[in-house]
Amino acid sequence: MAAGCNQHGRGEETIQMFQQMQQEGIQPDRILFISVLQACSAVLGLNQGKVIHTNILDQGLELDNMVGSAIVEMYLKCGSFQFAQRIFAEMPRKSLVVWNIMIAGCAQHGVHSMVMDFFDDMLAENLSPDAATFVSLLSACSHTGNLEVGCWHFESMVTKYGIFPTLDHYMCMVDLLGRAGSMNDALDLLHTMPFTPCQVGWRSLLTHCRTWGEVSFARSCFDNLLLLDPDEPTCYALMSEVYANAGMWDKSLEIEEMRKAAALWKLPGEALIEVGEKVYSFTVGDKHESYYELSRKLKALGDRLRNIDHVPFAVERECSI
């Protein structure tokens, strides 16, 4: 059941199920612990993840590759990089999967120099990288603008390790070349790679066209994005901004009118917040079910503070909103 909830994106239910089992005195095993840790990773439930980690230690379970990797990944996904590092260092044996999780975590947290450090340490352990390893390496090279090292790793995948690049690797290279301002090379790679160019590649290149002020390249990317998905609002915003930055206000307005005519608006992002051991999700404009009651209590607190000659500016502003 726990694994099934995770597979269907219902991590909160996995955590609730685990809490119910604890209340009923049911002893979890390592498989359940792994499922709950994965759920905590999915919903960014750091506090609950720490509780699970403590339970694992209390039961004396070994930090093998499966349990250890789940703990490391949970801390990385929840933004606790130092905890992940510590658990990684404590693991007696590390498989390639664990190394890949740590290397990917460094890339995701923007600690790009450590991506290369962990990669070198992994090679020193006589482990050979796989396709997933190189996605993290190329991503790190892209974000640091290290074109030379990125190209070297891309080539060494095939020549040294016999790994043929996947679409993800090509997209990393397109991003790397675009970020470096090598638009022609990035475009050539999109057209010559053994995959059909996808939205990710065109959008990445369009984003970098905005940075480098490449209006003609940007329009080509925009047109290709429309062919793939005319209902994707982000590309309209990017193209409009490229024109605006170039002072081409009529063209910028034309793109905005196209977007409005198609009634395309960027979907609001979802945010997660953990309070106690429960994770809440919300989007822009959401209100808590007890919003009005909370507002009344907040206003009452503000009134009491004013009675003792303290004017709470933040409270006043919240109540007016």
mmCIF file of N, CA and C in Angstrom, residues 2-3 6 14-15 28-42 52-53 56 65-72 74:
data_model
loop_
_atom_site.group_PDB
_atom_site.id
_atom_site.type_symbol
_atom_site.label_atom_id
_atom_site.label_comp_id
_atom_site.label_asym_id
_atom_site.label_seq_id
_atom_site.Cartn_x
_atom_site.Cartn_y
_atom_site.Cartn_z
ATOM 1 N N ALA A 2 1.899 1.263 0.832
ATOM 2 C CA ALA A 2 2.765 2.440 0.908
ATOM 3 C C ALA A 2 3.451 2.693 -0.424
ATOM 4 N N ALA A 3 3.988 1.638 -1.013
ATOM 5 C CA ALA A 3 4.650 1.778 -2.312
ATOM 6 C C ALA A 3 3.655 2.220 -3.377
ATOM 7 N N ASN A 6 2.975 5.912 -3.149
ATOM 8 C CA ASN A 6 4.096 6.668 -3.703
ATOM 9 C C ASN A 6 4.045 6.700 -5.223
ATOM 10 N N THR A 14 1.010 7.997 2.359
ATOM 11 C CA THR A 14 2.015 7.043 2.835
ATOM 12 C C THR A 14 2.463 7.404 4.245
ATOM 13 N N ILE A 15 2.723 8.689 4.466
ATOM 14 C CA ILE A 15 3.161 9.146 5.791
ATOM 15 C C ILE A 15 2.059 8.945 6.825
ATOM 16 N N PRO A 28 7.501 -1.455 11.828
ATOM 17 C CA PRO A 28 7.840 -1.356 10.406
ATOM 18 C C PRO A 28 9.126 -2.107 10.080
ATOM 19 N N ASP A 29 9.240 -2.569 8.838
ATOM 20 C CA ASP A 29 10.476 -3.200 8.395
ATOM 21 C C ASP A 29 11.228 -2.239 7.477
ATOM 22 N N ARG A 30 12.372 -2.670 6.982
ATOM 23 C CA ARG A 30 13.219 -1.784 6.186
ATOM 24 C C ARG A 30 12.536 -1.354 4.882
ATOM 25 N N ILE A 31 11.716 -2.241 4.303
ATOM 26 C CA ILE A 31 11.031 -1.906 3.057
ATOM 27 C C ILE A 31 10.039 -0.766 3.281
ATOM 28 N N LEU A 32 9.305 -0.839 4.402
ATOM 29 C CA LEU A 32 8.358 0.231 4.714
ATOM 30 C C LEU A 32 9.098 1.533 5.005
ATOM 31 N N PHE A 33 10.202 1.428 5.749
ATOM 32 C CA PHE A 33 10.991 2.627 6.030
ATOM 33 C C PHE A 33 11.419 3.312 4.733
ATOM 34 N N ILE A 34 11.856 2.518 3.768
ATOM 35 C CA ILE A 34 12.298 3.072 2.485
ATOM 36 C C ILE A 34 11.142 3.775 1.779
ATOM 37 N N SER A 35 9.962 3.153 1.796
ATOM 38 C CA SER A 35 8.789 3.758 1.152
ATOM 39 C C SER A 35 8.419 5.086 1.805
ATOM 40 N N VAL A 36 8.468 5.129 3.134
ATOM 41 C CA VAL A 36 8.102 6.363 3.837
ATOM 42 C C VAL A 36 9.155 7.446 3.597
ATOM 43 N N LEU A 37 10.421 7.055 3.552
ATOM 44 C CA LEU A 37 11.469 8.027 3.240
ATOM 45 C C LEU A 37 11.281 8.606 1.842
ATOM 46 N N GLN A 38 10.894 7.752 0.903
ATOM 47 C CA GLN A 38 10.628 8.224 -0.462
ATOM 48 C C GLN A 38 9.442 9.185 -0.477
ATOM 49 N N ALA A 39 8.444 8.896 0.356
ATOM 50 C CA ALA A 39 7.291 9.797 0.460
ATOM 51 C C ALA A 39 7.715 11.145 1.032
ATOM 52 N N CYS A 40 8.567 11.118 2.050
ATOM 53 C CA CYS A 40 9.071 12.367 2.634
ATOM 54 C C CYS A 40 9.851 13.172 1.597
ATOM 55 N N SER A 41 10.610 12.475 0.753
ATOM 56 C CA SER A 41 11.348 13.151 -0.318
ATOM 57 C C SER A 41 10.388 13.842 -1.272
ATOM 58 N N ALA A 42 9.291 13.153 -1.602
ATOM 59 C CA ALA A 42 8.340 13.677 -2.586
ATOM 60 C C ALA A 42 7.601 14.910 -2.081
ATOM 61 N N ILE A 52 11.747 9.339 10.858
ATOM 62 C CA ILE A 52 11.967 8.014 10.264
ATOM 63 C C ILE A 52 13.425 7.607 10.420
ATOM 64 N N HIS A 53 14.320 8.549 10.173
ATOM 65 C CA HIS A 53 15.754 8.268 10.319
ATOM 66 C C HIS A 53 16.074 7.831 11.748
ATOM 67 N N ILE A 56 14.906 4.313 12.370
ATOM 68 C CA ILE A 56 15.817 3.346 11.747
ATOM 69 C C ILE A 56 17.024 3.100 12.645
ATOM 70 N N ASN A 65 22.934 -0.125 1.138
ATOM 71 C CA ASN A 65 22.741 0.748 -0.020
ATOM 72 C C ASN A 65 21.299 1.198 -0.181
ATOM 73 N N MET A 66 20.333 0.318 0.098
ATOM 74 C CA MET A 66 18.930 0.680 -0.097
ATOM 75 C C MET A 66 18.459 1.681 0.956
ATOM 76 N N VAL A 67 18.695 1.355 2.226
ATOM 77 C CA VAL A 67 18.264 2.246 3.309
ATOM 78 C C VAL A 67 19.074 3.541 3.288
ATOM 79 N N GLY A 68 20.387 3.401 3.164
ATOM 80 C CA GLY A 68 21.254 4.577 3.168
ATOM 81 C C GLY A 68 20.953 5.537 2.033
ATOM 82 N N SER A 69 20.741 4.993 0.837
ATOM 83 C CA SER A 69 20.457 5.865 -0.310
ATOM 84 C C SER A 69 19.125 6.586 -0.134
ATOM 85 N N ALA A 70 18.134 5.900 0.473
ATOM 86 C CA ALA A 70 16.830 6.539 0.707
ATOM 87 C C ALA A 70 16.961 7.692 1.702
ATOM 88 N N ILE A 71 17.787 7.507 2.742
ATOM 89 C CA ILE A 71 17.996 8.576 3.729
ATOM 90 C C ILE A 71 18.732 9.750 3.094
ATOM 91 N N VAL A 72 19.804 9.448 2.363
ATOM 92 C CA VAL A 72 20.584 10.506 1.710
ATOM 93 C C VAL A 72 19.711 11.302 0.744
ATOM 94 N N MET A 74 16.464 11.615 0.775
ATOM 95 C CA MET A 74 15.453 12.385 1.501
ATOM 96 C C MET A 74 16.035 13.709 1.974
#
